[in-house]
Short mmCIF file of C-alpha atoms in Angstrom, two decimals:
data_model
loop_
_atom_site.label_atom_id
_atom_site.label_comp_id
_atom_site.label_asym_id
_atom_site.label_seq_id
_atom_site.Cartn_x
_atom_site.Cartn_y
_atom_site.Cartn_z
CA MET A 1 11.03 1.09 -34.43
CA GLU A 2 9.95 -2.29 -33.04
CA VAL A 3 6.06 -3.19 -32.27
CA THR A 4 3.83 -6.08 -31.18
CA THR A 5 0.83 -6.72 -29.67
CA MET A 6 -0.68 -8.32 -26.88
CA ASP A 7 -3.99 -9.42 -25.53
CA VAL A 8 -5.03 -8.69 -22.28
CA VAL A 9 -6.93 -11.04 -20.59
CA GLU A 10 -7.30 -8.93 -16.58
CA LYS A 11 -10.57 -8.75 -15.52
CA ARG A 12 -13.17 -8.16 -12.59
CA PRO A 13 -16.84 -8.14 -11.65
CA GLY A 14 -18.19 -5.25 -13.55
CA GLN A 15 -15.51 -3.95 -16.14
CA ARG A 16 -14.49 -5.36 -19.21
CA TRP A 17 -10.56 -4.22 -20.57
CA LYS A 18 -10.28 -3.49 -24.47
CA VAL A 19 -8.22 -5.76 -25.74
CA GLY A 20 -5.44 -5.42 -28.50
CA VAL A 21 -2.53 -3.81 -26.62
CA THR A 22 0.35 -2.58 -29.20
CA GLN A 23 3.50 -2.32 -27.53
CA LYS A 24 6.00 -0.02 -29.45
CA LYS A 25 10.17 -0.28 -28.77
CA VAL A 26 11.81 3.75 -28.23
CA ASN A 27 15.18 5.31 -28.00
CA ALA A 28 15.66 6.49 -24.13
CA GLN A 29 15.33 9.80 -26.54
CA ASP A 30 12.86 10.14 -27.57
CA LEU A 31 10.10 9.92 -24.66
CA GLU A 32 7.51 12.07 -25.03
CA VAL A 33 4.82 13.69 -21.98
CA GLY A 34 1.77 11.83 -22.02
CA MET A 35 3.32 8.28 -23.09
CA PHE A 36 2.85 4.93 -20.80
CA VAL A 37 6.39 2.44 -20.67
CA SER A 38 5.17 -1.07 -19.81
CA ASP A 39 8.95 -2.76 -20.26
CA LEU A 40 12.65 -1.53 -20.28
CA ASP A 41 15.63 -3.27 -21.94
CA ARG A 42 16.67 -4.13 -19.14
CA PRO A 43 15.21 -5.72 -14.56
CA TRP A 44 12.67 -3.75 -14.04
CA HIS A 45 14.42 -3.99 -10.16
CA LEU A 46 17.25 -2.84 -10.77
CA THR A 47 16.12 1.53 -11.76
CA PRO A 48 13.70 3.00 -9.03
CA PHE A 49 10.37 2.97 -11.31
CA PRO A 50 6.98 0.97 -11.02
CA ILE A 51 7.21 -3.20 -12.30
CA GLN A 52 2.97 -2.50 -13.49
CA GLY A 53 4.90 0.74 -15.90
CA PHE A 54 3.78 4.01 -16.01
CA TYR A 55 3.36 7.52 -17.55
CA ILE A 56 5.17 10.14 -18.42
CA ARG A 57 4.72 13.49 -16.50
CA SER A 58 7.81 15.25 -17.07
CA GLN A 59 10.60 16.59 -17.66
CA ASP A 60 12.49 15.10 -14.96
CA ASP A 61 10.55 11.40 -15.99
CA ILE A 62 12.46 11.14 -19.11
CA ARG A 63 15.56 12.57 -17.28
CA ALA A 64 15.68 10.12 -15.37
CA LEU A 65 14.76 7.33 -18.13
CA ILE A 66 17.61 7.73 -20.97
CA SER A 67 20.02 8.08 -16.73
CA HIS A 68 18.32 3.98 -16.73
CA CYS A 69 17.31 2.67 -20.24
CA ARG A 70 18.51 3.50 -23.70
CA TRP A 71 15.59 1.97 -25.46
CA VAL A 72 11.65 1.51 -23.54
CA MET A 73 8.18 0.00 -24.81
CA VAL A 74 5.48 2.00 -24.73
CA ASP A 75 1.76 1.29 -25.06
CA VAL A 76 -0.27 2.82 -28.27
CA ALA A 77 -3.77 2.10 -27.15
CA GLU A 78 -3.34 1.48 -23.50
CA SER A 79 -6.13 -0.94 -21.99
CA ARG A 80 -6.12 1.41 -18.70
CA ASP A 81 -7.58 3.44 -19.91
CA SER A 82 -10.44 1.55 -21.33
CA LEU A 83 -12.08 0.41 -17.98
CA GLU A 84 -16.00 0.54 -18.45
CA TYR A 85 -18.39 -0.53 -15.69
CA ASP A 86 -21.70 -1.93 -16.08
CA GLN A 87 -24.53 -0.83 -13.87
CA ALA A 88 -23.66 -3.51 -11.55
CA GLY A 89 -20.18 -2.57 -11.03
CA SER A 90 -20.48 0.90 -10.40
CA PRO A 91 -17.59 2.02 -9.36
CA SER A 92 -17.16 4.26 -6.35
CA PHE A 93 -16.57 7.77 -5.85
CA ALA A 94 -13.99 7.54 -3.65
CA ARG A 95 -11.98 5.39 -4.98
CA ARG A 96 -12.18 7.10 -8.27
CA ALA A 97 -9.05 8.69 -9.52
CA SER A 98 -8.42 9.93 -13.39
CA ARG A 99 -5.28 7.60 -15.07
CA LYS A 100 -5.08 10.59 -17.66
CA VAL A 101 -3.36 13.10 -15.68
CA ARG A 102 -3.33 17.57 -17.12
CA GLN A 103 -0.65 19.45 -16.83
CA GLN A 104 -2.17 21.43 -14.28
CA ASP A 105 -3.09 19.58 -12.33
CA ILE A 106 0.43 18.09 -11.25
CA LEU A 107 1.19 20.09 -7.99
CA GLU A 108 5.78 19.75 -7.36
CA LEU A 109 6.68 20.68 -3.42
CA PRO A 110 9.72 20.35 -2.49
CA PRO A 111 11.08 17.15 -0.38
CA ILE A 112 9.42 16.93 3.20
CA GLN A 113 12.33 17.72 5.64
CA VAL A 114 11.51 16.60 9.14
CA ARG A 115 12.56 18.74 11.36
CA ASN A 116 15.58 16.85 13.51
CA PRO A 117 14.82 13.71 12.32
CA VAL A 118 15.45 10.42 14.42
CA LYS A 119 17.87 7.37 12.42
CA HIS A 120 15.96 4.62 14.28
CA ARG A 121 17.22 1.38 14.79
CA VAL A 122 16.08 -2.54 15.15
CA THR A 123 16.43 -3.25 18.85
CA ARG A 124 15.06 -6.09 19.78
CA SER A 125 14.74 -9.89 17.07
CA LEU A 126 11.91 -10.48 14.61
CA ASN A 127 10.07 -13.70 16.85
CA ARG A 128 11.05 -11.98 20.69
CA GLU A 129 8.49 -8.15 18.84
CA LEU A 130 6.13 -10.73 18.10
CA ARG A 131 6.38 -12.77 21.39
CA ALA A 132 5.85 -9.21 22.90
CA SER A 133 3.06 -7.45 20.52
CA ALA A 134 1.05 -11.05 20.17
CA ASN A 135 -2.38 -8.93 21.75
CA LEU A 136 -1.62 -5.28 20.58
CA PRO A 137 -3.63 -5.98 17.53
CA GLU A 138 -6.72 -7.75 19.52
CA GLU A 139 -6.31 -4.61 21.53
CA ALA A 140 -6.55 -1.72 19.15
CA GLU A 141 -9.35 -3.86 17.45
CA ASP A 142 -11.62 -3.52 21.12
CA ALA A 143 -10.17 -0.09 21.98
CA ILE A 144 -11.95 1.47 18.94
CA GLN A 145 -14.64 -0.72 19.00
CA LYS A 146 -15.72 0.84 22.48
CA VAL A 147 -15.19 4.28 21.41
CA VAL A 148 -17.65 3.80 18.20
CA GLY A 149 -20.05 1.53 20.66
CA GLY A 150 -20.45 4.56 22.62
CA LEU A 151 -20.61 7.02 20.07
CA ARG A 152 -23.36 4.59 18.46
CA ASN A 153 -24.86 4.94 22.01
CA ASP A 154 -24.68 8.79 22.50
CA MET A 155 -22.11 8.61 25.11
CA VAL A 156 -19.22 11.00 25.03
CA PRO A 157 -16.02 7.94 23.95
CA ASP A 158 -13.43 7.03 26.69
CA LEU A 159 -10.63 7.58 24.86
CA ARG A 160 -7.43 6.57 27.01
CA PRO A 161 -7.46 3.24 25.84
CA VAL A 162 -6.52 3.78 22.04
CA SER A 163 -4.04 6.67 22.62
CA LYS A 164 -2.23 3.56 25.98
CA VAL A 165 -2.54 0.73 22.61
CA ALA A 166 -0.98 3.67 19.95
CA ARG A 167 1.87 4.34 22.84
CA GLN A 168 2.85 0.27 21.94
CA MET A 169 1.95 0.21 18.87
CA THR A 170 4.70 3.14 18.51
CA ALA A 171 7.36 1.23 20.47
CA SER A 172 7.04 -2.29 18.98
CA VAL A 173 7.38 -0.06 15.58
CA LEU A 174 10.24 1.02 16.86
CA ARG A 175 11.75 -1.87 18.18
CA ASN A 176 11.56 -3.47 14.81
CA PRO A 177 8.82 -2.60 12.52
CA ASP A 178 7.78 -6.12 10.69
CA ALA A 179 6.53 -7.25 13.72
CA LEU A 180 3.64 -5.25 14.20
CA LEU A 181 3.13 -5.24 10.31
CA TRP A 182 3.19 -8.78 10.15
CA LEU A 183 0.06 -9.42 13.05
CA ALA A 184 -2.09 -6.29 11.72
CA ARG A 185 -1.87 -8.47 7.87
CA LEU A 186 -2.81 -11.96 8.78
CA ARG A 187 -5.25 -10.62 11.38
CA GLU A 188 -8.48 -11.84 10.08
CA GLN A 189 -12.04 -9.64 11.18
CA ASP A 190 -15.59 -9.62 10.07
CA ASP A 191 -15.98 -6.01 11.25
CA HIS A 192 -14.02 -3.88 8.00
CA THR A 193 -13.39 -0.73 9.69
CA TYR A 194 -11.82 -2.36 12.76
CA CYS A 195 -9.05 -3.69 10.71
CA HIS A 196 -8.75 -1.01 8.61
CA SER A 197 -7.94 1.33 10.65
CA LEU A 198 -5.87 -1.38 12.85
CA ARG A 199 -3.84 -1.76 9.80
CA THR A 200 -3.53 1.90 8.11
CA ALA A 201 -2.39 3.23 11.78
CA VAL A 202 0.76 0.09 11.30
CA TRP A 203 1.19 1.57 7.90
CA ALA A 204 1.81 5.33 8.93
CA LEU A 205 4.26 4.45 11.72
CA VAL A 206 6.42 2.26 9.32
CA LEU A 207 6.43 4.85 7.56
CA GLY A 208 6.80 7.87 9.57
CA ARG A 209 10.04 5.94 11.34
CA HIS A 210 11.36 6.12 7.82
CA LEU A 211 10.90 9.34 7.67
CA GLY A 212 12.97 9.76 11.10
CA LEU A 213 9.49 11.40 12.62
CA ASP A 214 10.34 10.44 16.85
CA GLU A 215 8.11 8.75 19.09
CA GLN A 216 5.40 11.71 20.22
CA LEU A 217 4.89 12.15 17.44
CA LEU A 218 4.69 9.12 15.93
CA THR A 219 2.64 8.16 19.38
CA THR A 220 -0.25 11.41 17.89
CA LEU A 221 0.21 9.56 14.00
CA ALA A 222 -0.96 6.49 15.04
CA THR A 223 -3.68 7.33 17.25
CA GLY A 224 -4.89 9.48 14.60
CA CYS A 225 -5.12 6.89 12.08
CA LEU A 226 -7.53 4.42 14.69
CA LEU A 227 -9.94 7.06 15.51
CA ALA A 228 -9.83 8.94 12.15
CA HIS A 229 -12.92 6.75 10.88
CA ILE A 230 -15.45 7.30 13.84
CA GLY A 231 -17.33 9.00 12.59
CA LYS A 232 -18.66 6.31 10.73
CA ALA A 233 -20.38 5.33 13.84
CA GLU A 234 -22.79 7.57 12.92
CA LEU A 235 -23.88 7.37 9.42
CA PRO A 236 -26.73 4.75 8.88
CA ARG A 237 -24.76 0.91 8.00
CA SER A 238 -26.99 0.74 5.07
CA LEU A 239 -24.63 3.51 3.49
CA LEU A 240 -21.23 1.55 5.06
CA HIS A 241 -22.42 -1.82 4.09
CA ASN A 242 -22.82 -0.38 0.23
CA GLU A 243 -19.37 1.84 0.70
CA HIS A 244 -17.75 0.89 -1.71
CA GLN A 245 -20.64 1.80 -4.65
CA LEU A 246 -22.20 5.42 -3.75
CA ASP A 247 -24.47 7.63 -6.17
CA ALA A 248 -24.38 11.20 -5.88
CA ALA A 249 -26.17 12.31 -3.37
CA GLN A 250 -25.22 8.61 -1.04
CA TYR A 251 -21.50 10.11 -1.22
CA GLN A 252 -21.88 13.60 -0.17
CA GLN A 253 -23.90 12.09 3.23
CA TYR A 254 -20.53 9.48 3.14
CA ARG A 255 -17.60 12.51 2.62
CA THR A 256 -20.03 14.13 6.17
CA TYR A 257 -17.95 11.11 8.85
CA VAL A 258 -14.71 13.00 9.26
CA GLU A 259 -15.43 16.29 10.45
CA LEU A 260 -18.41 13.92 12.34
CA GLY A 261 -15.48 12.48 14.53
CA ALA A 262 -13.01 15.37 14.32
CA CYS A 263 -15.90 17.04 16.26
CA ARG A 264 -16.68 14.05 18.55
CA LEU A 265 -12.42 13.47 19.13
CA GLU A 266 -12.35 17.86 19.86
CA GLU A 267 -15.87 17.24 22.29
CA ALA A 268 -13.88 14.49 24.48
CA GLY A 269 -10.32 16.90 24.43
CA GLU A 270 -8.75 15.08 22.29
CA PRO A 271 -5.11 17.09 21.94
CA ARG A 272 -5.02 19.50 18.17
CA GLY A 273 -3.02 16.83 16.37
CA VAL A 274 -4.61 13.82 16.59
CA VAL A 275 -8.11 15.61 15.83
CA ALA A 276 -5.61 17.66 12.87
CA VAL A 277 -4.44 13.82 10.89
CA VAL A 278 -8.20 12.74 11.43
CA ARG A 279 -9.99 15.96 9.93
CA GLY A 280 -7.28 16.03 7.21
CA HIS A 281 -7.12 12.33 6.23
CA ARG A 282 -8.92 12.39 3.74
CA GLU A 283 -7.35 15.52 2.07
CA ARG A 284 -5.71 15.48 -1.50
CA HIS A 285 -2.51 17.08 -2.75
CA ASN A 286 -4.47 18.59 -5.77
CA GLY A 287 -7.24 20.04 -3.70
CA SER A 288 -9.71 17.36 -4.56
CA GLY A 289 -10.49 15.91 -2.01
CA PHE A 290 -12.91 16.47 0.97
CA PRO A 291 -14.16 18.45 3.59
CA ALA A 292 -12.12 21.72 3.58
CA GLY A 293 -10.90 20.95 -0.33
CA VAL A 294 -7.42 22.13 1.10
CA ARG A 295 -4.59 21.36 -0.94
CA GLY A 296 -0.57 20.88 -0.88
CA ASP A 297 1.59 21.95 2.10
CA ARG A 298 -1.44 23.85 3.44
CA ILE A 299 -2.53 19.89 4.16
CA PRO A 300 -0.21 18.81 7.75
CA LEU A 301 1.94 16.53 6.98
CA LEU A 302 0.57 13.31 9.24
CA SER A 303 -2.49 14.27 7.31
CA ARG A 304 -0.66 14.07 4.38
CA ILE A 305 0.63 10.67 5.84
CA ALA A 306 -2.80 9.11 7.35
CA GLY A 307 -4.08 9.92 3.97
CA LEU A 308 -1.94 8.33 1.68
CA VAL A 309 -1.45 4.69 3.84
CA ASP A 310 -5.01 5.23 4.05
CA TYR A 311 -5.80 4.56 0.87
CA TYR A 312 -3.18 2.11 0.22
CA GLU A 313 -4.86 -0.24 2.70
CA SER A 314 -8.54 0.72 0.59
CA LEU A 315 -7.01 -0.30 -2.87
CA ILE A 316 -5.65 -4.43 -1.39
CA THR A 317 -7.79 -5.33 1.39
CA PRO A 318 -10.86 -7.39 0.80
CA ARG A 319 -14.17 -6.70 1.17
CA GLU A 320 -17.71 -7.68 0.21
CA GLY A 321 -18.04 -6.57 -3.32
CA TYR A 322 -14.39 -5.06 -4.18
CA GLN A 323 -11.42 -7.19 -5.75
CA PRO A 324 -8.51 -5.80 -4.45
CA LEU A 325 -5.33 -4.70 -6.57
CA SER A 326 -2.64 -6.85 -5.21
CA PRO A 327 0.58 -4.75 -4.14
CA ALA A 328 3.09 -4.32 -6.59
CA GLN A 329 -0.59 -3.23 -8.59
CA ALA A 330 -2.26 -0.60 -5.71
CA VAL A 331 1.76 0.78 -5.58
CA SER A 332 1.96 1.56 -9.43
CA GLN A 333 -1.66 3.13 -8.74
CA LEU A 334 0.23 5.55 -6.35
CA PHE A 335 3.27 6.37 -8.62
CA GLU A 336 0.44 7.44 -11.17
CA LEU A 337 -1.13 10.30 -8.49
CA ARG A 338 2.36 11.25 -7.84
CA ASN A 339 1.94 14.90 -7.94
CA VAL A 340 -1.49 15.09 -7.95
CA GLU A 341 -3.48 13.04 -5.17
CA PHE A 342 -0.19 12.62 -3.38
CA GLN A 343 3.13 14.92 -2.97
CA GLU A 344 5.38 12.76 -4.84
CA ASP A 345 8.17 12.56 -2.39
CA LEU A 346 5.58 11.17 -0.12
CA VAL A 347 4.63 7.99 -2.68
CA GLU A 348 8.59 7.43 -3.05
CA GLN A 349 9.37 7.04 0.90
CA LEU A 350 6.37 4.72 1.01
CA ILE A 351 7.15 3.16 -1.05
CA GLN A 352 11.07 2.01 0.82
CA SER A 353 9.19 1.80 3.46
CA ILE A 354 7.56 -1.11 2.38
CA GLY A 355 8.60 -2.72 -0.15
CA ILE A 356 6.70 -3.08 -4.03
CA TYR A 357 5.62 -6.48 -2.07
CA PRO A 358 5.08 -5.92 1.47
CA ILE A 359 5.00 -8.18 3.87
CA GLY A 360 2.09 -10.84 4.09
CA THR A 361 2.33 -10.47 1.15
CA LEU A 362 1.09 -14.29 -0.59
CA VAL A 363 3.93 -14.12 -3.75
CA GLN A 364 4.71 -17.21 -6.16
CA LEU A 365 8.20 -17.47 -7.01
CA THR A 366 9.65 -18.14 -10.61
CA ASN A 367 10.18 -22.09 -9.64
CA GLY A 368 6.14 -22.03 -8.52
CA GLN A 369 6.49 -22.85 -5.62
CA ARG A 370 4.35 -20.20 -2.96
CA GLY A 371 4.91 -18.28 0.21
CA ILE A 372 4.46 -15.07 2.03
CA VAL A 373 6.24 -12.29 2.65
CA VAL A 374 8.80 -11.59 5.45
CA SER A 375 10.53 -9.06 5.55
CA HIS A 376 12.19 -6.37 2.97
CA SER A 377 15.55 -4.51 1.58
CA PRO A 378 14.79 -1.23 1.14
CA LYS A 379 17.34 -1.46 -1.84
CA ARG A 380 16.07 -4.54 -3.09
CA ARG A 381 12.29 -4.10 -3.50
CA LEU A 382 11.84 -6.72 -6.23
CA MET A 383 14.14 -9.65 -3.36
CA PRO A 384 12.79 -9.86 -0.09
CA LYS A 385 12.48 -12.40 2.36
CA VAL A 386 9.86 -15.17 1.35
CA MET A 387 8.62 -18.20 3.92
CA VAL A 388 8.11 -20.66 1.22
CA MET A 389 5.16 -22.89 2.13
CA THR A 390 5.09 -25.19 -0.72
CA ASP A 391 6.91 -27.13 -3.07
CA THR A 392 7.07 -26.40 -6.73
CA ALA A 393 3.77 -28.68 -7.75
CA GLN A 394 2.40 -26.38 -5.20
CA GLN A 395 1.88 -29.37 -3.05
CA PRO A 396 1.72 -27.94 0.77
CA LEU A 397 5.01 -28.50 3.14
CA LYS A 398 5.42 -30.17 5.80
CA ALA A 399 7.61 -27.03 7.28
CA ALA A 400 7.92 -23.83 5.45
CA ARG A 401 11.38 -22.20 4.41
CA MET A 402 12.68 -19.38 4.81
CA VAL A 403 14.27 -17.55 1.81
CA ASN A 404 16.53 -14.17 1.17
CA LEU A 405 16.07 -13.69 -2.22
CA ALA A 406 18.02 -10.34 -2.28
CA THR A 407 21.76 -13.38 -1.08
CA CYS A 408 20.81 -16.39 -2.57
CA ASN A 409 20.53 -14.72 -5.95
CA GLU A 410 24.51 -12.99 -5.47
CA GLY A 411 26.14 -13.58 -8.20
CA ARG A 412 23.89 -15.09 -10.65
CA PRO A 413 22.71 -14.06 -13.78
CA VAL A 414 19.64 -12.91 -14.50
CA GLY A 415 18.69 -15.55 -16.28
CA GLN A 416 19.36 -17.68 -13.93
CA SER A 417 17.55 -16.15 -10.52
CA LEU A 418 14.98 -16.89 -8.44
CA ARG A 419 12.05 -13.53 -8.18
CA VAL A 420 8.31 -13.51 -7.20
CA GLU A 421 6.63 -14.57 -10.45
CA GLY A 422 3.66 -12.40 -9.14
CA CYS A 423 1.03 -11.91 -6.37
CA LEU A 424 -1.40 -14.57 -5.27
CA PRO A 425 -5.01 -13.33 -3.29
CA SER A 426 -5.20 -13.59 -0.06
CA GLY A 427 -7.13 -16.70 0.98
CA THR A 428 -4.70 -19.05 -1.17
CA ASP A 429 -5.48 -22.62 -1.21
CA GLY A 430 -2.78 -24.40 0.64
CA LEU A 431 -1.28 -20.87 2.13
CA ASP A 432 -2.16 -20.83 5.32
CA PRO A 433 1.28 -18.62 7.35
CA GLY A 434 -0.53 -19.79 10.49
CA ARG A 435 -0.04 -22.82 10.32
CA PHE A 436 4.01 -22.12 11.00
CA ASN A 437 6.12 -20.83 12.59
CA ILE A 438 8.20 -17.00 11.73
CA SER A 439 12.17 -17.78 12.05
CA GLY A 440 14.00 -14.30 12.42
CA ALA A 441 17.01 -17.36 11.45
CA GLU A 442 18.45 -17.48 8.00
CA SER A 443 17.32 -21.13 6.48
CA ARG A 444 20.24 -23.57 4.96
CA TRP A 445 18.16 -23.75 1.72
CA ASN A 446 20.37 -23.00 -0.50
CA LEU A 447 19.40 -22.33 -4.05
CA ARG A 448 20.18 -25.50 -6.37
CA ARG A 449 17.64 -27.18 -3.11
CA LEU A 450 15.15 -24.06 -4.04
CA VAL A 451 14.78 -24.62 -7.97
CA GLY A 452 15.27 -28.02 -7.66
CA VAL A 453 18.47 -28.97 -9.87
#
């Protein structure tokens, strides 16, 4: 058995990782439930497993590994469970999730079956849809702001603008799911709640489209996501400003926002489907959510979708006092929470619909160039299309260039392929995609020129 030791240097404000992670090479046939798989005997992108590693939680996981690998590397002293918090960086009750999962916490359900699923096709190019939908993010935020303003003034909110923009967003995502996702990911907005609600609605639409939901259900889902956090308008603003760092008493008060929002929507005559999304978006698969603590398939499907994407968006979004995860890290965390806080099938469908590197993710390639993901292939999750904005010395280019990693690497050995080396934080110097126009056409930029050989 091969043993290696590596130091862990990742660190976030207020958190300390213990060093000295020991890896062991284990035959796939000898794997056991509870082990943490940190490396494979083959490239991650050729398997369905998350590239950040994962815990083995069932015999099905072991069988899946045996079908893909002869051996894997496992972490013996897994540092991911050794996270310590100092007094200034105590974790949010809303985000706290145990990395160690007990067997009795796991709830398995059959795969999701959508009645009469619709096979949606892209009917408009990215460029055309970007032009058609350019104002939708701003209109959505304006509509949410008006609803929140009405609630703060103790008025019955006019929800018609929200319903209208939800229908427009649905139509846009049905025509081309990449355009609105791009616009929402790149939109800069100081108010976290409005921006969060917008992006959550777009993630939900993309996942719902992937599942084959019809247009009416998608509109209900989008409307519910846009309105999911309006109950926070009735909470003290000081509480919301420290949302990521609450004590037990504050968290109990914070939890009331869900029912406050749902009741206000009922008073305003909002359809039951929308109210159900709002009321159920903080419920969790294992019953650990709120306000009712329901579990499994007692949570409506649209609420399950809303809850999953709401959590995912909270992981990757920068905000004061919280260092976000990269999309790949967030996907890995969701994978660990499958059949615990979120239904396994739904997690896998989300990963398929948005990719490991979702649209709008800043990345660095293996040759040192940097850019932003503009689209991805569900079949090649680690090989997205990237708009490259710097050269190999990370100096800005005069004109951005498109490269489709899936096609430019065809026929090349894995060791010579150009790949995503890692994600970059939002706001990385020299990476301003707003300076460039996105072209739906493939650039005549071959791999030899791209890698500088």
